[in-house]
Coordinates of C-alpha atoms in Angstrom, one line a residue:
M1 CA 0.0 0.0 0.0
P2 CA 1.4 3.4 -0.9
R3 CA 2.8 5.2 2.1
H4 CA 1.1 8.5 1.2
Q5 CA -2.5 7.2 1.7
N6 CA -4.1 8.8 4.7
T7 CA -5.5 6.9 7.7
A8 CA -9.1 6.9 6.5
A9 CA -8.0 5.7 3.0
R10 CA -5.9 2.9 4.5
R11 CA -8.7 1.7 6.7
A12 CA -11.2 1.9 3.8
R13 CA -8.8 -0.1 1.5
Q14 CA -8.3 -2.7 4.3
A15 CA -12.0 -3.0 4.8
Q16 CA -12.5 -3.4 1.1
R17 CA -10.1 -6.3 1.0
E18 CA -11.7 -8.0 4.0
T19 CA -15.4 -7.5 3.1
G20 CA -15.3 -7.2 -0.7
G21 CA -17.3 -4.0 -0.5
K22 CA -16.8 -0.9 -2.6
Y23 CA -13.9 1.4 -1.6
T24 CA -16.1 4.6 -1.7
A25 CA -18.6 3.1 0.6
E26 CA -15.9 2.0 3.1
L27 CA -14.2 5.4 2.8
H28 CA -17.5 7.1 3.6
K29 CA -18.0 4.8 6.7
T30 CA -14.5 5.5 7.8
T31 CA -14.5 9.2 7.5
G32 CA -18.0 9.3 9.0
A33 CA -16.7 7.4 12.1
E34 CA -13.8 9.7 12.5
G35 CA -15.9 12.9 11.9
R36 CA -15.4 15.6 9.3
P37 CA -11.7 16.7 9.0
G38 CA -10.8 20.0 10.6
P39 CA -9.6 23.2 8.9
F40 CA -6.3 23.3 7.0
T41 CA -4.3 26.1 5.4
L42 CA -3.9 26.9 1.8
G43 CA -0.1 26.4 2.3
E44 CA -0.7 22.9 3.6
L45 CA -2.8 22.0 0.5
L46 CA -0.2 23.5 -1.9
T47 CA 2.6 21.7 -0.2
A48 CA 0.8 18.4 -0.4
C49 CA -0.1 19.1 -4.1
G50 CA 3.6 19.8 -4.9
T51 CA 5.2 17.0 -2.9
S52 CA 2.8 14.0 -2.6
P53 CA 3.2 11.0 -5.0
D54 CA 0.4 10.2 -7.3
W55 CA -2.5 8.3 -5.7
T56 CA -2.3 4.8 -7.1
G57 CA -5.7 3.5 -6.3
E58 CA -8.4 2.6 -8.8
H59 CA -10.9 5.4 -9.4
P60 CA -14.3 3.9 -8.8
V61 CA -16.3 6.5 -10.9
V62 CA -14.4 6.6 -14.2
D63 CA -12.5 4.1 -16.3
P64 CA -8.7 4.0 -15.7
E65 CA -7.9 5.6 -19.1
W66 CA -10.1 8.6 -18.2
A67 CA -9.1 9.0 -14.6
T68 CA -7.5 12.2 -13.6
E69 CA -4.1 12.3 -11.7
M70 CA -4.8 12.6 -8.0
F71 CA -2.9 12.8 -4.7
D72 CA -4.2 11.9 -1.3
F73 CA -5.0 14.7 1.2
A74 CA -6.6 13.7 4.5
P75 CA -8.2 17.1 5.3
L76 CA -10.2 16.7 2.1
G77 CA -11.3 13.2 2.9
G78 CA -9.2 11.4 0.4
P79 CA -7.7 11.8 -3.1
V80 CA -8.2 15.0 -5.1
P81 CA -7.0 16.0 -8.6
Y82 CA -3.8 18.1 -8.8
S83 CA -5.5 20.2 -11.5
A84 CA -8.5 21.1 -9.4
V85 CA -6.2 22.3 -6.6
L86 CA -4.4 24.6 -9.0
L87 CA -7.7 26.0 -10.3
L88 CA -8.9 26.5 -6.7
L89 CA -5.7 28.5 -6.0
G90 CA -6.5 30.7 -9.0
L91 CA -10.0 31.4 -7.7
L92 CA -8.7 32.3 -4.2
T93 CA -6.1 34.8 -5.4
P94 CA -4.8 36.9 -3.6
A95 CA -5.3 34.6 -0.6
S96 CA -2.1 33.9 1.4
R97 CA -0.7 30.5 2.4
S98 CA -2.0 31.0 5.9
T99 CA -5.6 31.3 4.6
E100 CA -7.8 28.6 6.2
L101 CA -10.1 26.2 4.3
E102 CA -12.5 23.5 5.5
L103 CA -14.2 20.5 3.9
E104 CA -17.9 21.0 4.0
S105 CA -18.9 17.7 2.4
R106 CA -17.6 15.0 0.2
N107 CA -19.6 12.7 -2.1
G108 CA -17.1 9.8 -2.5
F109 CA -15.2 10.2 -5.7
H110 CA -17.8 12.4 -7.4
S111 CA -17.3 15.8 -5.8
L112 CA -16.6 17.8 -2.7
I113 CA -17.4 21.2 -1.3
V114 CA -14.7 23.3 0.3
A115 CA -15.3 26.6 2.2
C116 CA -12.9 29.5 2.4
C117 CA -13.0 33.2 3.1
G118 CA -16.8 33.3 3.2
R119 CA -17.0 31.4 -0.2
R120 CA -17.8 27.9 -1.2
F121 CA -16.3 25.9 -4.1
E122 CA -17.3 22.5 -5.6
M123 CA -14.4 20.4 -6.8
V124 CA -15.4 17.6 -9.2
L125 CA -13.2 14.6 -8.6
S126 CA -14.0 12.5 -11.7
Q127 CA -12.5 14.9 -14.3
D128 CA -9.7 17.4 -14.8
D129 CA -10.0 21.2 -14.4
Y130 CA -13.4 21.5 -12.8
V131 CA -13.9 23.9 -9.9
T132 CA -17.1 25.9 -9.6
E133 CA -18.1 28.6 -7.1
R134 CA -21.3 27.9 -5.2
C135 CA -23.8 30.0 -3.3
L136 CA -22.6 31.1 0.1
I137 CA -25.3 29.2 2.0
P138 CA -24.1 25.8 3.2
G139 CA -25.7 22.9 1.4
C140 CA -26.8 25.0 -1.7
E141 CA -25.7 23.5 -5.0
S142 CA -26.5 26.6 -7.1
G143 CA -23.9 29.2 -8.3
P144 CA -23.9 32.7 -7.0
V145 CA -25.1 35.8 -8.9
S146 CA -21.5 37.2 -8.7
A147 CA -18.6 35.5 -7.0
H148 CA -17.1 38.6 -5.4
S149 CA -20.0 40.9 -4.7
T150 CA -23.2 38.9 -4.8
P151 CA -22.3 35.5 -3.3
Y152 CA -25.9 34.1 -3.2
C153 CA -27.9 32.2 -5.8
A154 CA -30.5 34.2 -7.6
H155 CA -33.6 32.1 -7.1
Q156 CA -33.5 31.0 -3.5
H157 CA -31.0 32.6 -1.2
L158 CA -30.5 36.2 -2.6
P159 CA -34.3 36.9 -2.2
E160 CA -34.0 35.9 1.5
R161 CA -31.4 38.6 2.3
P162 CA -32.7 41.6 4.4
E163 CA -32.8 45.1 3.0
D164 CA -29.6 46.3 4.6
E165 CA -27.6 43.4 3.2
L166 CA -29.2 44.0 -0.3
V167 CA -28.1 47.6 -0.1
E168 CA -24.5 46.6 0.8
I169 CA -24.5 44.0 -2.1
A170 CA -25.7 46.7 -4.5
R171 CA -22.9 49.1 -3.4
A172 CA -20.4 46.3 -3.8
W173 CA -21.6 45.4 -7.3
G174 CA -21.9 49.0 -8.5
G175 CA -18.5 49.8 -7.1
A176 CA -16.9 46.8 -8.8
Q177 CA -18.5 47.8 -12.2
R178 CA -17.3 51.3 -11.8
E179 CA -13.7 50.2 -11.0
E180 CA -13.7 48.0 -14.1
F181 CA -15.3 50.3 -16.6
S182 CA -15.2 53.9 -15.6
A183 CA -11.6 54.6 -16.8
G184 CA -12.8 54.4 -20.4
D185 CA -16.0 56.4 -19.9
P186 CA -17.5 57.1 -16.5
A187 CA -20.9 57.5 -18.2
A188 CA -20.8 54.0 -19.7
V189 CA -20.7 51.8 -16.6
P190 CA -23.0 48.8 -17.2
L191 CA -25.0 47.4 -14.3
G192 CA -25.7 44.2 -16.2
K193 CA -28.0 41.3 -15.5
E194 CA -26.5 41.1 -12.0
G195 CA -27.8 44.6 -11.3
D196 CA -31.2 43.8 -12.7
Q197 CA -31.3 40.7 -10.5
L198 CA -30.6 42.8 -7.4
I199 CA -33.5 45.1 -8.4
A200 CA -35.9 42.2 -8.9
T201 CA -34.9 40.8 -5.5
A202 CA -35.3 44.2 -3.9
V203 CA -38.8 44.4 -5.2
A204 CA -39.8 41.2 -3.4
Q205 CA -38.2 42.6 -0.2
C206 CA -39.9 46.1 -0.6
A207 CA -36.4 47.6 -0.8
F208 CA -36.4 48.8 -4.4
F209 CA -35.7 52.5 -3.7
P210 CA -32.7 52.1 -1.4
V211 CA -31.2 49.3 -3.5
R212 CA -31.6 51.4 -6.7
T213 CA -30.0 54.4 -5.1
A214 CA -27.0 52.4 -3.7
L215 CA -26.5 50.7 -7.1
I216 CA -26.5 53.8 -9.2
E217 CA -24.5 56.0 -6.8
A218 CA -21.8 53.3 -6.4
A219 CA -21.6 52.8 -10.2
Y220 CA -21.6 56.5 -11.1
E221 CA -21.6 59.1 -8.4
E222 CA -23.8 60.8 -5.7
P223 CA -26.1 63.3 -7.5
E224 CA -24.8 66.3 -5.6
M225 CA -21.2 65.4 -6.4
V226 CA -21.5 65.0 -10.2
D227 CA -20.6 68.6 -11.0
V228 CA -17.8 68.5 -8.4
V229 CA -16.1 65.3 -9.7
Y230 CA -16.8 65.8 -13.4
F231 CA -16.7 68.9 -15.6
G232 CA -18.6 70.3 -18.6
E233 CA -19.8 67.8 -21.2
Q234 CA -18.6 64.8 -19.1
A235 CA -20.7 65.9 -16.1
V236 CA -23.7 66.2 -18.4
K237 CA -23.1 62.7 -19.8
V238 CA -22.7 61.1 -16.4
Q239 CA -25.9 62.8 -15.1
Y240 CA -27.8 61.7 -18.2
A241 CA -26.5 58.1 -17.7
M242 CA -27.7 58.1 -14.1
D243 CA -31.1 59.5 -15.0
T244 CA -31.4 56.8 -17.8
E245 CA -30.6 54.1 -15.3
H246 CA -33.1 55.4 -12.8
F247 CA -35.9 55.0 -15.4
R248 CA -34.6 51.7 -16.8
L249 CA -34.4 50.1 -13.3
E250 CA -37.9 51.4 -12.7
R251 CA -39.1 49.3 -15.6
V252 CA -37.1 46.3 -14.3
A253 CA -38.9 46.7 -11.0
Q254 CA -42.3 47.0 -12.5
A255 CA -41.7 43.8 -14.5
A256 CA -40.5 42.0 -11.3
H257 CA -43.6 43.3 -9.5
R258 CA -45.9 41.8 -12.1
R259 CA -44.1 38.5 -12.2
I260 CA -44.3 38.1 -8.4
Q261 CA -48.0 38.8 -8.5
R262 CA -48.5 36.4 -11.3
I263 CA -46.6 33.6 -9.5
A264 CA -48.8 34.4 -6.4
G265 CA -51.9 33.8 -8.5
G266 CA -53.0 37.4 -8.1
R267 CA -54.1 36.9 -4.5
C268 CA -52.6 37.6 -1.1
V269 CA -52.4 34.8 1.5
C270 CA -55.4 36.5 3.1
G271 CA -57.4 35.9 0.0
A272 CA -57.6 39.5 -1.1
T273 CA -56.8 40.5 -4.7
L274 CA -53.3 41.9 -5.1
Q275 CA -53.2 45.6 -6.2
N276 CA -50.5 47.4 -8.1
G277 CA -50.7 50.4 -5.9
A278 CA -50.8 48.9 -2.5
G279 CA -48.1 51.3 -1.2
P280 CA -44.3 51.8 -1.1
K281 CA -43.8 49.6 2.0
V282 CA -46.1 46.8 0.9
P283 CA -44.3 44.0 -1.0
P284 CA -46.1 42.9 -4.2
Q285 CA -47.0 39.5 -2.8
F286 CA -49.2 41.2 -0.1
Y287 CA -52.5 43.1 -0.2
S288 CA -51.7 45.6 2.6
A289 CA -49.2 46.5 5.2
A290 CA -51.3 44.6 7.8
C291 CA -51.0 41.4 5.7
A292 CA -47.3 41.9 5.3
A293 CA -46.8 42.4 9.1
A294 CA -48.9 39.4 9.9
A295 CA -46.7 37.3 7.7
G296 CA -43.6 38.5 9.5
R297 CA -42.7 41.3 7.0
Q298 CA -42.0 44.7 8.6

């Protein structure tokens, strides 16, 4: 048996020989008995990646000619592909070697989820070069709207965020877009589908106005500062871009409002017919402020 296999792997291989069972099932039993491995540093993972011999076991998911080259790393519950670790390193840049990671879950030789720096990554173990960012909420298998500024999935967990967090996310996304695009033309900063998704989410949370304000001001400028930061024709162009986005996002919000009411079947949980003009503090899925409060919405 190769000396680089970890304790769990050795026990699983021994149990496989003794019982004739599948290696993955025995590995799952072994790691389950020992508990989930504790945190480890990025430096420890890279050292193992650079110094460990190839894992010599038989990959139980893919045929030998298609199996990726792997090395054994106990904190990740068993063998992992070299290429996946290098891809993970690229996604974590500029993290330091002392940055801590932790295994969230491992599905045999199919995939694993590792958490680091408030982010989650899925590493596929049955092929090369496959590491994907996942929604920040543990257990969620969906991808985030944006890895760096909107770390939640669009259809389930982003809509659950409270107003103040949505405002912060909007500032982060708008600021990231401004940093990337404003050097060429400060009036041509795109808010993109991610910005539209934030607006649609804010409508459901009755937070459209503060989220729109945060998004536009972060991407362009505070209205009272436009003439201070920019001059002449450029100031006019920036102000025009801001006004245009205000009206465009209003249309995005109206479409989201109609979609939510359509999904709700046109009726509130109290049975009343939903109205377009229920009030600025009444989410579109409720008939009145009293209905929203009764459902736990403030």
